[in-house]
mmCIF file of C-alpha atoms and ligand atoms in Angstrom:
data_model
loop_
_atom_site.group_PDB
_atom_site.id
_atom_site.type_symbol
_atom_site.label_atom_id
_atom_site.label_comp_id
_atom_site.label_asym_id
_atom_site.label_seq_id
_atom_site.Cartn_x
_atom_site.Cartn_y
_atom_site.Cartn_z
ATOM 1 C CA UNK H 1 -12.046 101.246 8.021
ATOM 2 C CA UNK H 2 -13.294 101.787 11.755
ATOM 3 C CA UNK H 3 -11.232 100.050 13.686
ATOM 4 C CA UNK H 4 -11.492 99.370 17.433
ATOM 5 C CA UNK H 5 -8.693 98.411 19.804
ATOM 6 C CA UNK H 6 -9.669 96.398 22.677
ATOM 7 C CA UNK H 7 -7.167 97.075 25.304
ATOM 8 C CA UNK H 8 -5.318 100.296 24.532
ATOM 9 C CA UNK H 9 -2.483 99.895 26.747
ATOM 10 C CA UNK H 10 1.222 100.016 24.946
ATOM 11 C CA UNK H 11 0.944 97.933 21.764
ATOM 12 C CA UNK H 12 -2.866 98.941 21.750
ATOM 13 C CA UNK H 13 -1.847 102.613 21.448
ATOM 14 C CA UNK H 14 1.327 102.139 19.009
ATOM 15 C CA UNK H 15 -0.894 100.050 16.768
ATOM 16 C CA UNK H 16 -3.969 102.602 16.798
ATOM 17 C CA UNK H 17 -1.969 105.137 16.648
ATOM 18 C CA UNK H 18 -0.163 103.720 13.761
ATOM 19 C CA UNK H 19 -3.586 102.513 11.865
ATOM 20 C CA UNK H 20 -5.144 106.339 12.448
ATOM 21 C CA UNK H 21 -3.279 107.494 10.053
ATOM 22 C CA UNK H 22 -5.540 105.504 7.282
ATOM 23 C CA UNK H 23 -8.424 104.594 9.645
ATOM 24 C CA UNK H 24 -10.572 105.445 12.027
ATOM 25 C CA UNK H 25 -9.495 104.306 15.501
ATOM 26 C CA UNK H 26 -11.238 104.097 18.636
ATOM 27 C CA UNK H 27 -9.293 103.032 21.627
ATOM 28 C CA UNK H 28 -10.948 101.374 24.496
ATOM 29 C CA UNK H 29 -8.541 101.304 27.951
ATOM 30 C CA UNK H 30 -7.643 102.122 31.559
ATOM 31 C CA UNK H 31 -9.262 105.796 32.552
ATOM 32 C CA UNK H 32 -5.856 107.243 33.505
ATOM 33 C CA UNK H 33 -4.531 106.101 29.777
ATOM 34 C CA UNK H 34 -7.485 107.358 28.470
ATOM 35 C CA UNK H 35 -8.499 110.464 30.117
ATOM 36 C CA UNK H 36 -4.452 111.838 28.707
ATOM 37 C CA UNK H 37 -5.383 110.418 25.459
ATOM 38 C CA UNK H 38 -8.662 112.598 25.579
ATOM 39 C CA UNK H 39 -7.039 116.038 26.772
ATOM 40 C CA UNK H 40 -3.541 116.203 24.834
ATOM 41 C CA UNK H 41 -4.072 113.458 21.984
ATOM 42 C CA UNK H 42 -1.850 110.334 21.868
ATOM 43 C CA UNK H 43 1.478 110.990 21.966
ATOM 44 C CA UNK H 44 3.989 108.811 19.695
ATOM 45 C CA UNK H 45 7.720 108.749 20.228
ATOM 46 C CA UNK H 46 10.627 106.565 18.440
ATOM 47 C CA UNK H 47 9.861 105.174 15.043
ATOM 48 C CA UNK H 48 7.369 107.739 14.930
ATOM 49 C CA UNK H 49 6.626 111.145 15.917
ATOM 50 C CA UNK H 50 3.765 112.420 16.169
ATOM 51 C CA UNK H 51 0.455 113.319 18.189
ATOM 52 C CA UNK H 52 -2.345 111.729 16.979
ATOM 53 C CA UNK H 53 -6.202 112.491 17.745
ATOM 54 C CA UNK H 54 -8.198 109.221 18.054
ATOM 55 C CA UNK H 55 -11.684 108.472 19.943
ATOM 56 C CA UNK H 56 -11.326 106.634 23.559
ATOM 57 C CA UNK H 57 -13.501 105.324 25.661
ATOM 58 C CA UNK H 58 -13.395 102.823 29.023
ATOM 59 C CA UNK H 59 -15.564 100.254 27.388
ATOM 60 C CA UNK H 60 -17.164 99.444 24.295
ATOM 61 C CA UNK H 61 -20.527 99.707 25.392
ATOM 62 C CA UNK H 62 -23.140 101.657 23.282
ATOM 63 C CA UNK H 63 -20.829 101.356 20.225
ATOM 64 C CA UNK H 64 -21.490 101.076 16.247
ATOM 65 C CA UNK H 65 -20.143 97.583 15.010
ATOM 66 C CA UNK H 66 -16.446 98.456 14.003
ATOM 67 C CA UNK H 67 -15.219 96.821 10.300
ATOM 68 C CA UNK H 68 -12.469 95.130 13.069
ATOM 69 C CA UNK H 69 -11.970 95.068 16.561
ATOM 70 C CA UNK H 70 -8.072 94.475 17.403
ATOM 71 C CA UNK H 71 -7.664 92.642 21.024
ATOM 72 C CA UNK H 72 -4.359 93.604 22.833
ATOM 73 C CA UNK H 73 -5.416 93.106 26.180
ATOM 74 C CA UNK H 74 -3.322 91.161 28.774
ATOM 75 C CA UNK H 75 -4.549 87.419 28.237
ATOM 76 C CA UNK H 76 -5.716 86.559 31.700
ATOM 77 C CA UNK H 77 -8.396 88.961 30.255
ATOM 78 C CA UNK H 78 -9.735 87.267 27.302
ATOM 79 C CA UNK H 79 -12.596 85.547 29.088
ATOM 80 C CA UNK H 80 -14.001 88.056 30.310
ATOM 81 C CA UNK H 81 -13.749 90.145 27.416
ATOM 82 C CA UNK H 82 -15.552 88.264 25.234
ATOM 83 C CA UNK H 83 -18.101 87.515 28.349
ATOM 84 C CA UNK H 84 -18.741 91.141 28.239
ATOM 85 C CA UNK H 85 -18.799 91.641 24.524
ATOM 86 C CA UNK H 86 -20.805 88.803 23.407
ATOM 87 C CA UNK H 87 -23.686 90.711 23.762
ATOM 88 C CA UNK H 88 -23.402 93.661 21.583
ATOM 89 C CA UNK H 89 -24.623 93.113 17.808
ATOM 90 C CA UNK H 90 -20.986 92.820 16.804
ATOM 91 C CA UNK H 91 -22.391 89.865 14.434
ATOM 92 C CA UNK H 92 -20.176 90.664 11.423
ATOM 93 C CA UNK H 93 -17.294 92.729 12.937
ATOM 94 C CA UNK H 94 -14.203 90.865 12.498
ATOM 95 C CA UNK H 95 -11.720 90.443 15.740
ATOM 96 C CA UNK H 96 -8.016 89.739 15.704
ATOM 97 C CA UNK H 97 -6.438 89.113 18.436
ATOM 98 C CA UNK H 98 -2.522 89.882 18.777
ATOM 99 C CA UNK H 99 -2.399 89.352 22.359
ATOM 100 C CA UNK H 100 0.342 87.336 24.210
ATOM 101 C CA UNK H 101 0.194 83.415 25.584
ATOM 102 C CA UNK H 102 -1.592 80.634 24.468
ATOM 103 C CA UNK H 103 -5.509 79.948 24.343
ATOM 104 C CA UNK H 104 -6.702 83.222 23.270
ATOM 105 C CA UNK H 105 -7.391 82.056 19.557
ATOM 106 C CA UNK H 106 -9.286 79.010 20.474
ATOM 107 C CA UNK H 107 -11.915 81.474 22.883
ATOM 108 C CA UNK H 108 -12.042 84.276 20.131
ATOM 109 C CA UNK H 109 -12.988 80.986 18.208
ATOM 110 C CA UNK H 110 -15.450 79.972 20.425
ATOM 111 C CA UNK H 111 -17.189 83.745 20.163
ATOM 112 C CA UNK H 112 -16.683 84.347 16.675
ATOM 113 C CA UNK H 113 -15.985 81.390 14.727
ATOM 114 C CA UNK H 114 -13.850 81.993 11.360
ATOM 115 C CA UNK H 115 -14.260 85.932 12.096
ATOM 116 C CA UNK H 116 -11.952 85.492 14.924
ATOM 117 C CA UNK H 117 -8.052 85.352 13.152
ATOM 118 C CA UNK H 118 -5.364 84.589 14.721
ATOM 119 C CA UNK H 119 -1.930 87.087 14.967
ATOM 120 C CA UNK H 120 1.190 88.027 16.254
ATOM 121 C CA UNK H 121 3.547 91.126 16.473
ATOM 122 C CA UNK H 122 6.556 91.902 17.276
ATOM 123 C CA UNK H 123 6.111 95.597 16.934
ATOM 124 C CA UNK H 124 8.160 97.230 20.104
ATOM 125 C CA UNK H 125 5.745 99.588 22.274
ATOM 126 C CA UNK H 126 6.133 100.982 25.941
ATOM 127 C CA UNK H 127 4.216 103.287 27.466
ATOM 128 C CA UNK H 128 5.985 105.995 28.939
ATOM 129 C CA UNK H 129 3.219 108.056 30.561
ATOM 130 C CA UNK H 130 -0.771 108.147 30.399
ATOM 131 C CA UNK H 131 -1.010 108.623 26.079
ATOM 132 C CA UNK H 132 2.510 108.905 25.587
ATOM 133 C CA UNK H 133 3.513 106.001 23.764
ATOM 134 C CA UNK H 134 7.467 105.077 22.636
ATOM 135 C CA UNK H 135 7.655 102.713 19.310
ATOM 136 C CA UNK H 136 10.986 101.162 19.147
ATOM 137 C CA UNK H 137 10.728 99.179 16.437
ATOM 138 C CA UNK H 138 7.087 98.026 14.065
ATOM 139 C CA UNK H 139 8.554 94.930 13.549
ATOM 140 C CA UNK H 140 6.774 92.145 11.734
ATOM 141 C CA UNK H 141 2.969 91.866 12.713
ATOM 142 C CA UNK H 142 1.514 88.453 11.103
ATOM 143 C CA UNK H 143 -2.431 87.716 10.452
ATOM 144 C CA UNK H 144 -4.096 84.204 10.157
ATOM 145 C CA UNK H 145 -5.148 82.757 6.903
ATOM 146 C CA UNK H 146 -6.383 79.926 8.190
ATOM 147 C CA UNK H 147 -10.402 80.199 8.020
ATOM 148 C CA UNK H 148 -10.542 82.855 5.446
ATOM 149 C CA UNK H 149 -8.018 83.979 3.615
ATOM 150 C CA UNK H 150 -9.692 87.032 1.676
ATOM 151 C CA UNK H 151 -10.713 88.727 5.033
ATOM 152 C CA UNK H 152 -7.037 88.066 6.504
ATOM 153 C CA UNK H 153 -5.784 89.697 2.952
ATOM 154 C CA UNK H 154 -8.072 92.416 3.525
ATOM 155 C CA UNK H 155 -6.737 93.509 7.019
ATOM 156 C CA UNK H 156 -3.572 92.770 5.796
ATOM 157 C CA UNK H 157 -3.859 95.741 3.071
ATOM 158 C CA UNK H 158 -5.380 98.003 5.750
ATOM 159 C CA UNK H 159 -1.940 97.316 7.990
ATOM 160 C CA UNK H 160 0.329 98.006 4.910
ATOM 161 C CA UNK H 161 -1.407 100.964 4.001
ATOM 162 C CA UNK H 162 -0.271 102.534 7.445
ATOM 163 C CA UNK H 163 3.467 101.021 6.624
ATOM 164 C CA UNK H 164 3.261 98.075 9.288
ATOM 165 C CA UNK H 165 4.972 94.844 7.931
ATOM 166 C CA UNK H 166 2.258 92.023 7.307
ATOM 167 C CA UNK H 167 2.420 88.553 6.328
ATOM 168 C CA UNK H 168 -0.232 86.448 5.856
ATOM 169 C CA UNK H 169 0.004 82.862 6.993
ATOM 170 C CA UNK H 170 -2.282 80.145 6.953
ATOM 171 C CA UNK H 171 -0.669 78.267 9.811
ATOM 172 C CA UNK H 172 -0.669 80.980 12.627
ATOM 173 C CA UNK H 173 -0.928 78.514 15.234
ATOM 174 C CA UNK H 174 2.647 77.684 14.390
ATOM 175 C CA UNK H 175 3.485 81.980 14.548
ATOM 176 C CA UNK H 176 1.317 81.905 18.380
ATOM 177 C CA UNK H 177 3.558 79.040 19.424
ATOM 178 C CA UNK H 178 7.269 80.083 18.418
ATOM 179 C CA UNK H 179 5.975 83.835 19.864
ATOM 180 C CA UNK H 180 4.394 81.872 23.065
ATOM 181 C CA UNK H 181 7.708 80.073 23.466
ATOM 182 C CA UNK H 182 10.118 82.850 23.505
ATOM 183 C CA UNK H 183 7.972 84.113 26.114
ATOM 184 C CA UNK H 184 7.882 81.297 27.887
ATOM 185 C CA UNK H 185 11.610 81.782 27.489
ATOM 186 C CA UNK H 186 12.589 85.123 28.692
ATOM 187 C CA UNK H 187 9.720 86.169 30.499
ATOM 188 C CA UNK H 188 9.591 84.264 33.779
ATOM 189 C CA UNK H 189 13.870 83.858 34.044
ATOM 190 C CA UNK H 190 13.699 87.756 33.500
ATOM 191 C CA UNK H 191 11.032 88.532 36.275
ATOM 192 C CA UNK H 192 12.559 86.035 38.343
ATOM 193 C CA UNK H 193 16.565 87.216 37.981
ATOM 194 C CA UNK H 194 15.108 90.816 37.841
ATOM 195 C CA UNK H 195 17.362 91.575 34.780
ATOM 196 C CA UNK H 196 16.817 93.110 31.239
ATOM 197 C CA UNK H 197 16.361 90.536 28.617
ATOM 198 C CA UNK H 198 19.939 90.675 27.483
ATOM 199 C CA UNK H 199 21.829 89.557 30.754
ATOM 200 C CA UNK H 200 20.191 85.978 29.907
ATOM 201 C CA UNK H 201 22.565 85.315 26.986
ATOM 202 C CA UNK H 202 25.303 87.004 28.999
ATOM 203 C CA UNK H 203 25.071 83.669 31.775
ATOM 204 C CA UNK H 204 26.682 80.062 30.743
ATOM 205 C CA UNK H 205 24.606 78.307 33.090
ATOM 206 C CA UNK H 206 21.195 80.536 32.668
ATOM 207 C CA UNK H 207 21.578 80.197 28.657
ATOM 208 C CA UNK H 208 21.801 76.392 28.917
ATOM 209 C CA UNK H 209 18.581 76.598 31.705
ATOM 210 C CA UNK H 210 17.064 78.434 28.975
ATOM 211 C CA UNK H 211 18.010 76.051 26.142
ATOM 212 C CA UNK H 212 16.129 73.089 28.254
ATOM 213 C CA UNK H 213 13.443 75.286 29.006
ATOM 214 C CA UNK H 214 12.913 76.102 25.101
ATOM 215 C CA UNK H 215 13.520 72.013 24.207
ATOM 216 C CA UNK H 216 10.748 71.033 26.590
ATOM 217 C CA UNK H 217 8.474 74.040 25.207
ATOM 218 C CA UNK H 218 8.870 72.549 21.820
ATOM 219 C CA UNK H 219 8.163 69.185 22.699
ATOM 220 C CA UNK H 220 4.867 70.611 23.792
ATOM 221 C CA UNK H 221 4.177 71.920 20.710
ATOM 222 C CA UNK H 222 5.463 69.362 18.963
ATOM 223 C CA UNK H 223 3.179 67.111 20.446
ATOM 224 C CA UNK H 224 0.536 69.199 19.878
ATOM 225 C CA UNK H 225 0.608 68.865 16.145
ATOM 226 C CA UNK H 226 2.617 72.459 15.934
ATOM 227 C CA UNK H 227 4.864 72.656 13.185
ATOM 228 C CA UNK H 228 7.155 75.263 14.365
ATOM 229 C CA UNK H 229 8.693 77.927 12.194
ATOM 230 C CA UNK H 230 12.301 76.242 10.273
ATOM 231 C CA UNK H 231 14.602 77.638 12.685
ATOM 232 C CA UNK H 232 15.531 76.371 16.186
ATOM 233 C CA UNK H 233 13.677 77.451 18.630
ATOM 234 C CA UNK H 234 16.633 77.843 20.475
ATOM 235 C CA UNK H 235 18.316 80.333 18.481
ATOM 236 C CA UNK H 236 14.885 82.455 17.893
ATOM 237 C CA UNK H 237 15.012 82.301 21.422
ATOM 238 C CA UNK H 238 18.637 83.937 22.038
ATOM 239 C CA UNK H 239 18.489 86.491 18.819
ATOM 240 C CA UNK H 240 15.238 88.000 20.585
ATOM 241 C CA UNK H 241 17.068 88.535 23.679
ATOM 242 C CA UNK H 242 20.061 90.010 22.426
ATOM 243 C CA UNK H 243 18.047 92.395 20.117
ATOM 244 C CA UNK H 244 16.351 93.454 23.142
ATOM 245 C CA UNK H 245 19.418 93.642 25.184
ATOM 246 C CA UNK H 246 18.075 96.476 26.956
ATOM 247 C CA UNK H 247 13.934 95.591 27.701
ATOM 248 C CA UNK H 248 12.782 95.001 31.096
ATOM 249 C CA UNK H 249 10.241 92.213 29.609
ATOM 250 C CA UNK H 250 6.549 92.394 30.014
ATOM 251 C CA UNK H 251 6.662 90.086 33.067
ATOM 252 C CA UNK H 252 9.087 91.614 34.903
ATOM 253 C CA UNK H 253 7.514 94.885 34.736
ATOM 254 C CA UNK H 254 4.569 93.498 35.886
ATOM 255 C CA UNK H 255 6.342 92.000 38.789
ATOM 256 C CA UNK H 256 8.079 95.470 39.648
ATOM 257 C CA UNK H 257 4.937 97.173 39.295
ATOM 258 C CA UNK H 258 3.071 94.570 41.767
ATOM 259 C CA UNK H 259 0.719 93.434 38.790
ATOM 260 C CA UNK H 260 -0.576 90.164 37.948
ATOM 261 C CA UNK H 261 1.412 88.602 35.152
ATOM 262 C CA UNK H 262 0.449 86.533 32.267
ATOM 263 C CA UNK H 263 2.413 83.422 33.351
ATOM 264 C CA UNK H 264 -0.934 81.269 33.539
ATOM 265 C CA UNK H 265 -1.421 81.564 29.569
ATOM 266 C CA UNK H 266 2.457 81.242 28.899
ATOM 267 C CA UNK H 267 4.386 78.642 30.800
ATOM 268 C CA UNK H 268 1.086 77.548 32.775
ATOM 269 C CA UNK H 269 -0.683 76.875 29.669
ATOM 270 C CA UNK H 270 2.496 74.671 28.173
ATOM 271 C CA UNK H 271 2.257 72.746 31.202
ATOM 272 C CA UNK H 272 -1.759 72.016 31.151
ATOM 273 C CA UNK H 273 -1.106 71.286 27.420
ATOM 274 C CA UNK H 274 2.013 68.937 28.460
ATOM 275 C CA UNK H 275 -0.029 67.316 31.314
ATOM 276 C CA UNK H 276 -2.535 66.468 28.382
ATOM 277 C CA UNK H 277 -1.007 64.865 26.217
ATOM 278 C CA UNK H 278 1.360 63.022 28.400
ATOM 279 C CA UNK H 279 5.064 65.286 28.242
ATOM 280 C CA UNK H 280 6.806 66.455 31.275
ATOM 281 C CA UNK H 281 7.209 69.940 31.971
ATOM 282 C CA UNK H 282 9.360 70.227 34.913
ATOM 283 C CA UNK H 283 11.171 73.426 34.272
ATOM 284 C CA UNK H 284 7.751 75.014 32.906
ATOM 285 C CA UNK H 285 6.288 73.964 36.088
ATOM 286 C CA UNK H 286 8.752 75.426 38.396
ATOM 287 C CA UNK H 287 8.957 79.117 36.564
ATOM 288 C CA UNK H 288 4.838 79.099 36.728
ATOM 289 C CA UNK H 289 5.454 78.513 41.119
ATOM 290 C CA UNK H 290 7.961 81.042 40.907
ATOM 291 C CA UNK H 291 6.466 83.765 39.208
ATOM 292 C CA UNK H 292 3.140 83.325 40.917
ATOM 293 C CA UNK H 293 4.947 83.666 44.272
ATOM 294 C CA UNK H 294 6.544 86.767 42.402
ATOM 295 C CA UNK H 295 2.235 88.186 41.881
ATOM 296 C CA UNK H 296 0.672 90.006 44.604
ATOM 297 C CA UNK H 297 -1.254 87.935 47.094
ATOM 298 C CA UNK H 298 0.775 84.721 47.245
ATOM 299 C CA UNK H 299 4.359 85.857 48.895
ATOM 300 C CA UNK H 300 3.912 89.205 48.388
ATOM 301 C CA UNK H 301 1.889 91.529 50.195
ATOM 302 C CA UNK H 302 -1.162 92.810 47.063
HETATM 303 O O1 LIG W 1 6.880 90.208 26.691
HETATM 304 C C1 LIG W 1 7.862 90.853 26.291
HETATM 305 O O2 LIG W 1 8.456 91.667 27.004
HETATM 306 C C2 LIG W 1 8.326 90.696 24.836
HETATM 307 O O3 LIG W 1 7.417 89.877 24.167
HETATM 308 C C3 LIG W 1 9.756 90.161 24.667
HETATM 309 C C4 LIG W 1 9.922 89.600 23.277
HETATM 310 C C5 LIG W 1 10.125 89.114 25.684
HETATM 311 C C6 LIG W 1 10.740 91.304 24.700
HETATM 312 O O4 LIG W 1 10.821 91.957 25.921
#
């Protein structure tokens, strides 16, 4: 299978890298992630070991049709990736997206109909360097059913082949939601305490903030129609923190790094979703102020 990933930045490159074993991958990313890729190969650390040759590029422009694009960039980007794909005769190339945050689904949708499916992982990826990738853990990486199940089987089987754990589940929206509200969870209390994800089960008072933050994320989704996944939320919520004890989150990174953060499609979204259909969101509301006072531009100098 040729298989393109959209957004090659650390889960892009741990997943190609993974999937070039069996596949062909072409990576499409940031020229300084890129260019390394290009001289010295892709360098895997961790779970794997290994240097792996793959094809990059800075944009997908001029390319064959891949049998699958994979979309892993940060989701304040969606739009405008599919803006700037939606030309290219990409007409039967599937696209799944595993991104982070809410909405991205529903706009693959919008391009792509049932050839856009819906995912999740919770493989562990950090890029160290320009192409030097470490994998802490593959985790469990889940693919919609939901409009076609023999295409979702199909991708599944090319995942497996490369030894990634796959499930395939017809109600992904319910997998987007659970992953959206751990997010919504650890991310923003992270960036804003500036702590690793495991000092927020460590706090009385910051574990119960983050218990009512959780309740009112899944009275979103509840709302919504979301079955969540058997468990409570709660409890998903605190076992992902203390297995990654250690991890500066996505957000706060961003933050330390003076980069926009994805707060608009994770706690943002639950609020425009909340204001919708009538449930409060106070505590969602007041981590979206905070960590876009916390992005360049608003309280801090860009
Ligand atoms: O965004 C992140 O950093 C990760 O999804 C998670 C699960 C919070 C672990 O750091």
């Amino acid at each position: 299978m040729r298989i393109l990933v959209f957004g090659a930045g650390s889960l892009g490159c741990a997943m190609g890298g993974i999937l070039a074993q069996k596949h062909e991958v072409v990576l499409v990313g940031r020229r300084e992630n890129m260019d390394a890729i290009k001289l010295n190969g892709l360098r895997l650390t961790g779970e794997v070991e290994a240097t792996v040759n793959v094809e990059t590029r800075e944009s997908a422009e001029g390319l064959e049709a891949p049998d699958l694009m994979i979309l892993t960039t940060k989701a304040y980007h969606t739009k405008s990736v599919v803006d700037a794909l939606t030309h290219l005769p990409w007409n039967d190339t599937p696209v799944l997206t595993l991104q982070n945050g809410l909405g991205n689904l529903e706009l693959m949708r919008a391009w792509k109909g049932s050839r856009a499916f819906g995912g999740t992982t919770t493989m562990g990826a950090s890029l160290l360097s320009p192409g030097n990738v470490r994998i802490s853990g593959f985790g469990r990486t889940v693919i919609g059913s939901d409009m076609d199940a023999l295409g979702a089987n199909r991708l599944a089987e090319a995942f497996s082949a490369c030894g990634l754990i796959v499930d395939v589940k017809a109600d992904v929206a319910s997998e987007i939601w659970a992953k959206a509200i751990v997010n919504a969870c650890i991310n923003p209390l992270t960036a804003i305490l500036r702590v690793p994800n495991g000092k927020l089960v460590e706090s009385e008072t910051i574990s119960r903030l983050m218990s009512e933050l959780c309740d009112e994320c899944a009275a979103v989704a509840e709302s919504a129609g979301v079955v969540l996944p058997d468990v409570m939320m709660i409890d998903w919520v605190r076992a992902v923190a203390e297995d990654t004890a250690e991890n500066r989150s996505s957000m706060l990174r961003d933050v330390e790094l003076g980069r926009r953060t994805e707060i608009s499609q994770m706690n943002g979204m639950i609020c425009r979703i909340g204001s919708h259909l009538g449930v409060r969101t106070p505590l969602n509301r007041a981590m979206a102020a905070m960590v876009e006072a916390l992005e360049p531009g608003v309280l801090r100098k860009g």
